[in-house]
């Protein structure tokens, strides 16, 4: 079995409100490039919550690094900051206007966690399961929308489902 190499994206920034939207757009564009469109909303929501926490709580500064990595069938989004204090999930009251970020990440992700970085801050991360490759890459006809091409039926490759596999190409970065 040949496995794909991991795909990795890193963004360094100051967690300021104006930058959070920019990082959300960068992450969305990267996931589109990797053909992971079904994960965009969850990843953008999660990274927004994590960067908002850095903006609101991190000391001594607001600098951080966002990393997105696809390894096998798992997308991991992590935010590294310089504050060694670990976040906690809170039970906000019904009238609270904040305090739901980590609970929201827990609800939309497959898993999440926090790990200290030896006194140099912490990493807060979450994972999302990547959709099956066949669901990510829609088949595209070789010669256009109305023809299947000049292929002999005995040379058509069939998927496990028993349907013909359409020819396609993709770039993975």
Coordinates of C-alpha atoms in Angstrom, one line a residue:
X1 CA 0.0 0.0 0.0
X2 CA 1.3 3.4 -0.9
X3 CA 0.4 6.2 1.5
X4 CA 0.3 9.8 0.6
X5 CA 2.7 12.1 2.3
X6 CA 1.3 14.4 4.9
X7 CA 0.1 17.8 3.8
X8 CA 1.1 20.7 6.1
X9 CA 0.3 24.5 6.3
X10 CA 1.6 26.9 8.9
X11 CA 0.6 30.5 9.5
X12 CA 2.3 32.8 12.1
X13 CA 0.4 35.8 13.3
X14 CA -0.7 38.2 16.1
X15 CA -4.1 37.0 17.2
X16 CA -5.9 40.3 16.6
X17 CA -9.5 40.5 15.4
X18 CA -8.5 41.7 11.9
X19 CA -6.1 38.8 11.5
X20 CA -8.6 36.1 12.6
X21 CA -10.7 36.5 9.5
X22 CA -7.6 36.5 7.3
X23 CA -6.4 33.2 8.8
X24 CA -9.9 31.7 8.4
X25 CA -9.8 32.5 4.7
X26 CA -6.2 31.1 4.4
X27 CA -7.3 27.8 6.0
X28 CA -10.4 27.7 3.8
X29 CA -8.3 28.2 0.6
X30 CA -5.8 25.6 1.7
X31 CA -8.5 23.0 2.4
X32 CA -10.0 23.8 -1.1
X33 CA -6.6 23.2 -2.6
X34 CA -6.3 19.9 -0.9
X35 CA -9.9 19.0 -2.1
X36 CA -11.2 18.9 1.5
X37 CA -14.2 21.3 0.9
X38 CA -16.4 19.3 3.3
X39 CA -14.2 20.2 6.2
X40 CA -14.0 24.0 5.6
X41 CA -16.8 25.1 7.9
X42 CA -15.7 23.0 10.9
X43 CA -12.1 23.9 10.5
X44 CA -12.8 27.6 10.1
X45 CA -15.1 27.6 13.1
X46 CA -12.5 25.8 15.2
X47 CA -9.6 28.0 14.3
X48 CA -11.7 31.1 14.9
X49 CA -12.5 29.9 18.4
X50 CA -8.9 29.0 19.2
X51 CA -7.6 32.3 17.9
X52 CA -10.3 34.2 19.8
X53 CA -9.1 32.5 23.0
X54 CA -5.5 33.6 22.2
X55 CA -6.7 37.1 21.6
X56 CA -8.7 37.2 24.8
X57 CA -6.5 35.2 27.2
X58 CA -2.9 34.7 26.1
X59 CA -0.1 36.4 28.0
X60 CA 2.5 37.9 27.6
X61 CA 1.7 38.5 23.9
X62 CA -0.8 37.6 21.2
X63 CA 1.7 36.0 18.8
X64 CA 0.8 32.4 17.8
X65 CA 1.2 29.8 15.1
X66 CA -1.6 28.0 13.4
X67 CA -0.8 24.6 11.9
X68 CA -3.0 22.5 9.7
X69 CA -1.9 19.0 8.8
X70 CA -3.5 16.2 6.9
X71 CA -2.0 12.9 7.7
X72 CA -3.7 9.8 6.3
X73 CA -7.4 10.3 6.9
X74 CA -7.1 12.9 9.8
X75 CA -7.0 16.7 9.6
X76 CA -5.4 18.3 12.7
X77 CA -5.7 22.0 13.3
X78 CA -3.5 23.4 16.2
X79 CA -2.8 26.8 17.6
X80 CA 0.5 27.3 19.5
X81 CA 0.8 30.4 21.8
X82 CA 3.3 31.6 24.4
X83 CA 1.0 31.4 27.5
X84 CA 1.7 28.4 29.7
X85 CA -1.7 28.5 31.3
X86 CA -4.0 25.7 30.1
X87 CA -7.5 26.5 29.1
X88 CA -10.5 24.8 30.8
X89 CA -14.0 24.0 29.5
X90 CA -16.5 26.2 31.4
X91 CA -20.2 25.9 32.0
X92 CA -21.4 29.4 31.1
X93 CA -24.8 30.6 32.3
X94 CA -27.6 31.1 29.8
X95 CA -27.0 34.8 29.8
X96 CA -23.2 34.6 29.3
X97 CA -21.8 36.1 26.1
X98 CA -18.6 34.0 26.1
X99 CA -17.1 30.9 27.5
X100 CA -18.5 28.3 25.0
X101 CA -15.5 28.1 22.6
X102 CA -13.9 24.9 23.8
X103 CA -17.3 23.2 24.2
X104 CA -18.1 24.2 20.7
X105 CA -14.8 22.7 19.4
X106 CA -15.5 19.5 21.3
X107 CA -19.0 19.4 19.7
X108 CA -17.8 19.8 16.1
X109 CA -14.5 17.9 16.2
X110 CA -13.6 14.2 16.4
X111 CA -11.2 14.9 19.2
X112 CA -9.4 17.9 20.8
X113 CA -6.9 18.5 23.5
X114 CA -4.2 20.7 25.0
X115 CA -0.5 20.0 25.7
X116 CA 2.1 22.2 27.4
X117 CA 5.2 23.2 25.5
X118 CA 7.7 22.9 28.4
X119 CA 7.1 26.4 29.9
X120 CA 7.2 28.0 26.5
X121 CA 3.4 28.0 26.1
X122 CA 0.9 25.5 25.0
X123 CA -0.7 23.9 21.9
X124 CA -4.5 23.6 21.6
X125 CA -5.6 21.2 18.8
X126 CA -8.6 19.5 17.3
X127 CA -9.0 16.8 14.7
X128 CA -11.5 16.2 11.9
X129 CA -11.9 13.0 9.9
X130 CA -11.2 13.5 6.3
X131 CA -13.9 12.4 3.9
X132 CA -13.1 9.3 1.8
X133 CA -11.0 10.2 -1.3
X134 CA -13.8 9.1 -3.6
X135 CA -16.2 11.6 -2.0
X136 CA -13.6 14.4 -2.3
X137 CA -12.7 14.1 -6.0
X138 CA -15.8 14.2 -8.1
X139 CA -15.4 12.3 -11.4
X140 CA -14.8 14.5 -14.4
X141 CA -15.2 13.2 -18.0
X142 CA -12.1 13.2 -20.1
X143 CA -13.6 14.6 -23.4
X144 CA -16.5 16.7 -22.1
X145 CA -19.9 16.4 -20.5
X146 CA -21.5 14.3 -23.2
X147 CA -18.9 11.7 -24.1
X148 CA -17.1 9.0 -22.2
X149 CA -14.1 8.9 -24.5
X150 CA -12.8 6.3 -27.0
X151 CA -12.3 3.5 -24.4
X152 CA -13.0 -0.2 -24.9
X153 CA -15.3 -1.5 -22.2
X154 CA -12.8 -4.2 -21.2
X155 CA -10.1 -1.5 -20.4
X156 CA -12.4 0.5 -18.0
X157 CA -11.2 0.3 -14.4
X158 CA -14.0 -0.4 -11.9
X159 CA -14.2 0.8 -8.4
X160 CA -15.1 -1.6 -5.5
X161 CA -18.7 -0.4 -5.8
X162 CA -18.9 -1.9 -9.3
X163 CA -19.2 1.4 -11.1
X164 CA -16.7 2.5 -13.8
X165 CA -14.0 4.8 -12.5
X166 CA -13.9 8.1 -14.5
X167 CA -10.5 9.4 -15.5
X168 CA -9.4 12.4 -13.5
X169 CA -6.3 14.1 -12.3
X170 CA -5.6 16.0 -9.2
X171 CA -2.8 18.0 -7.6
X172 CA -2.0 17.3 -4.0
X173 CA 0.3 19.7 -2.1

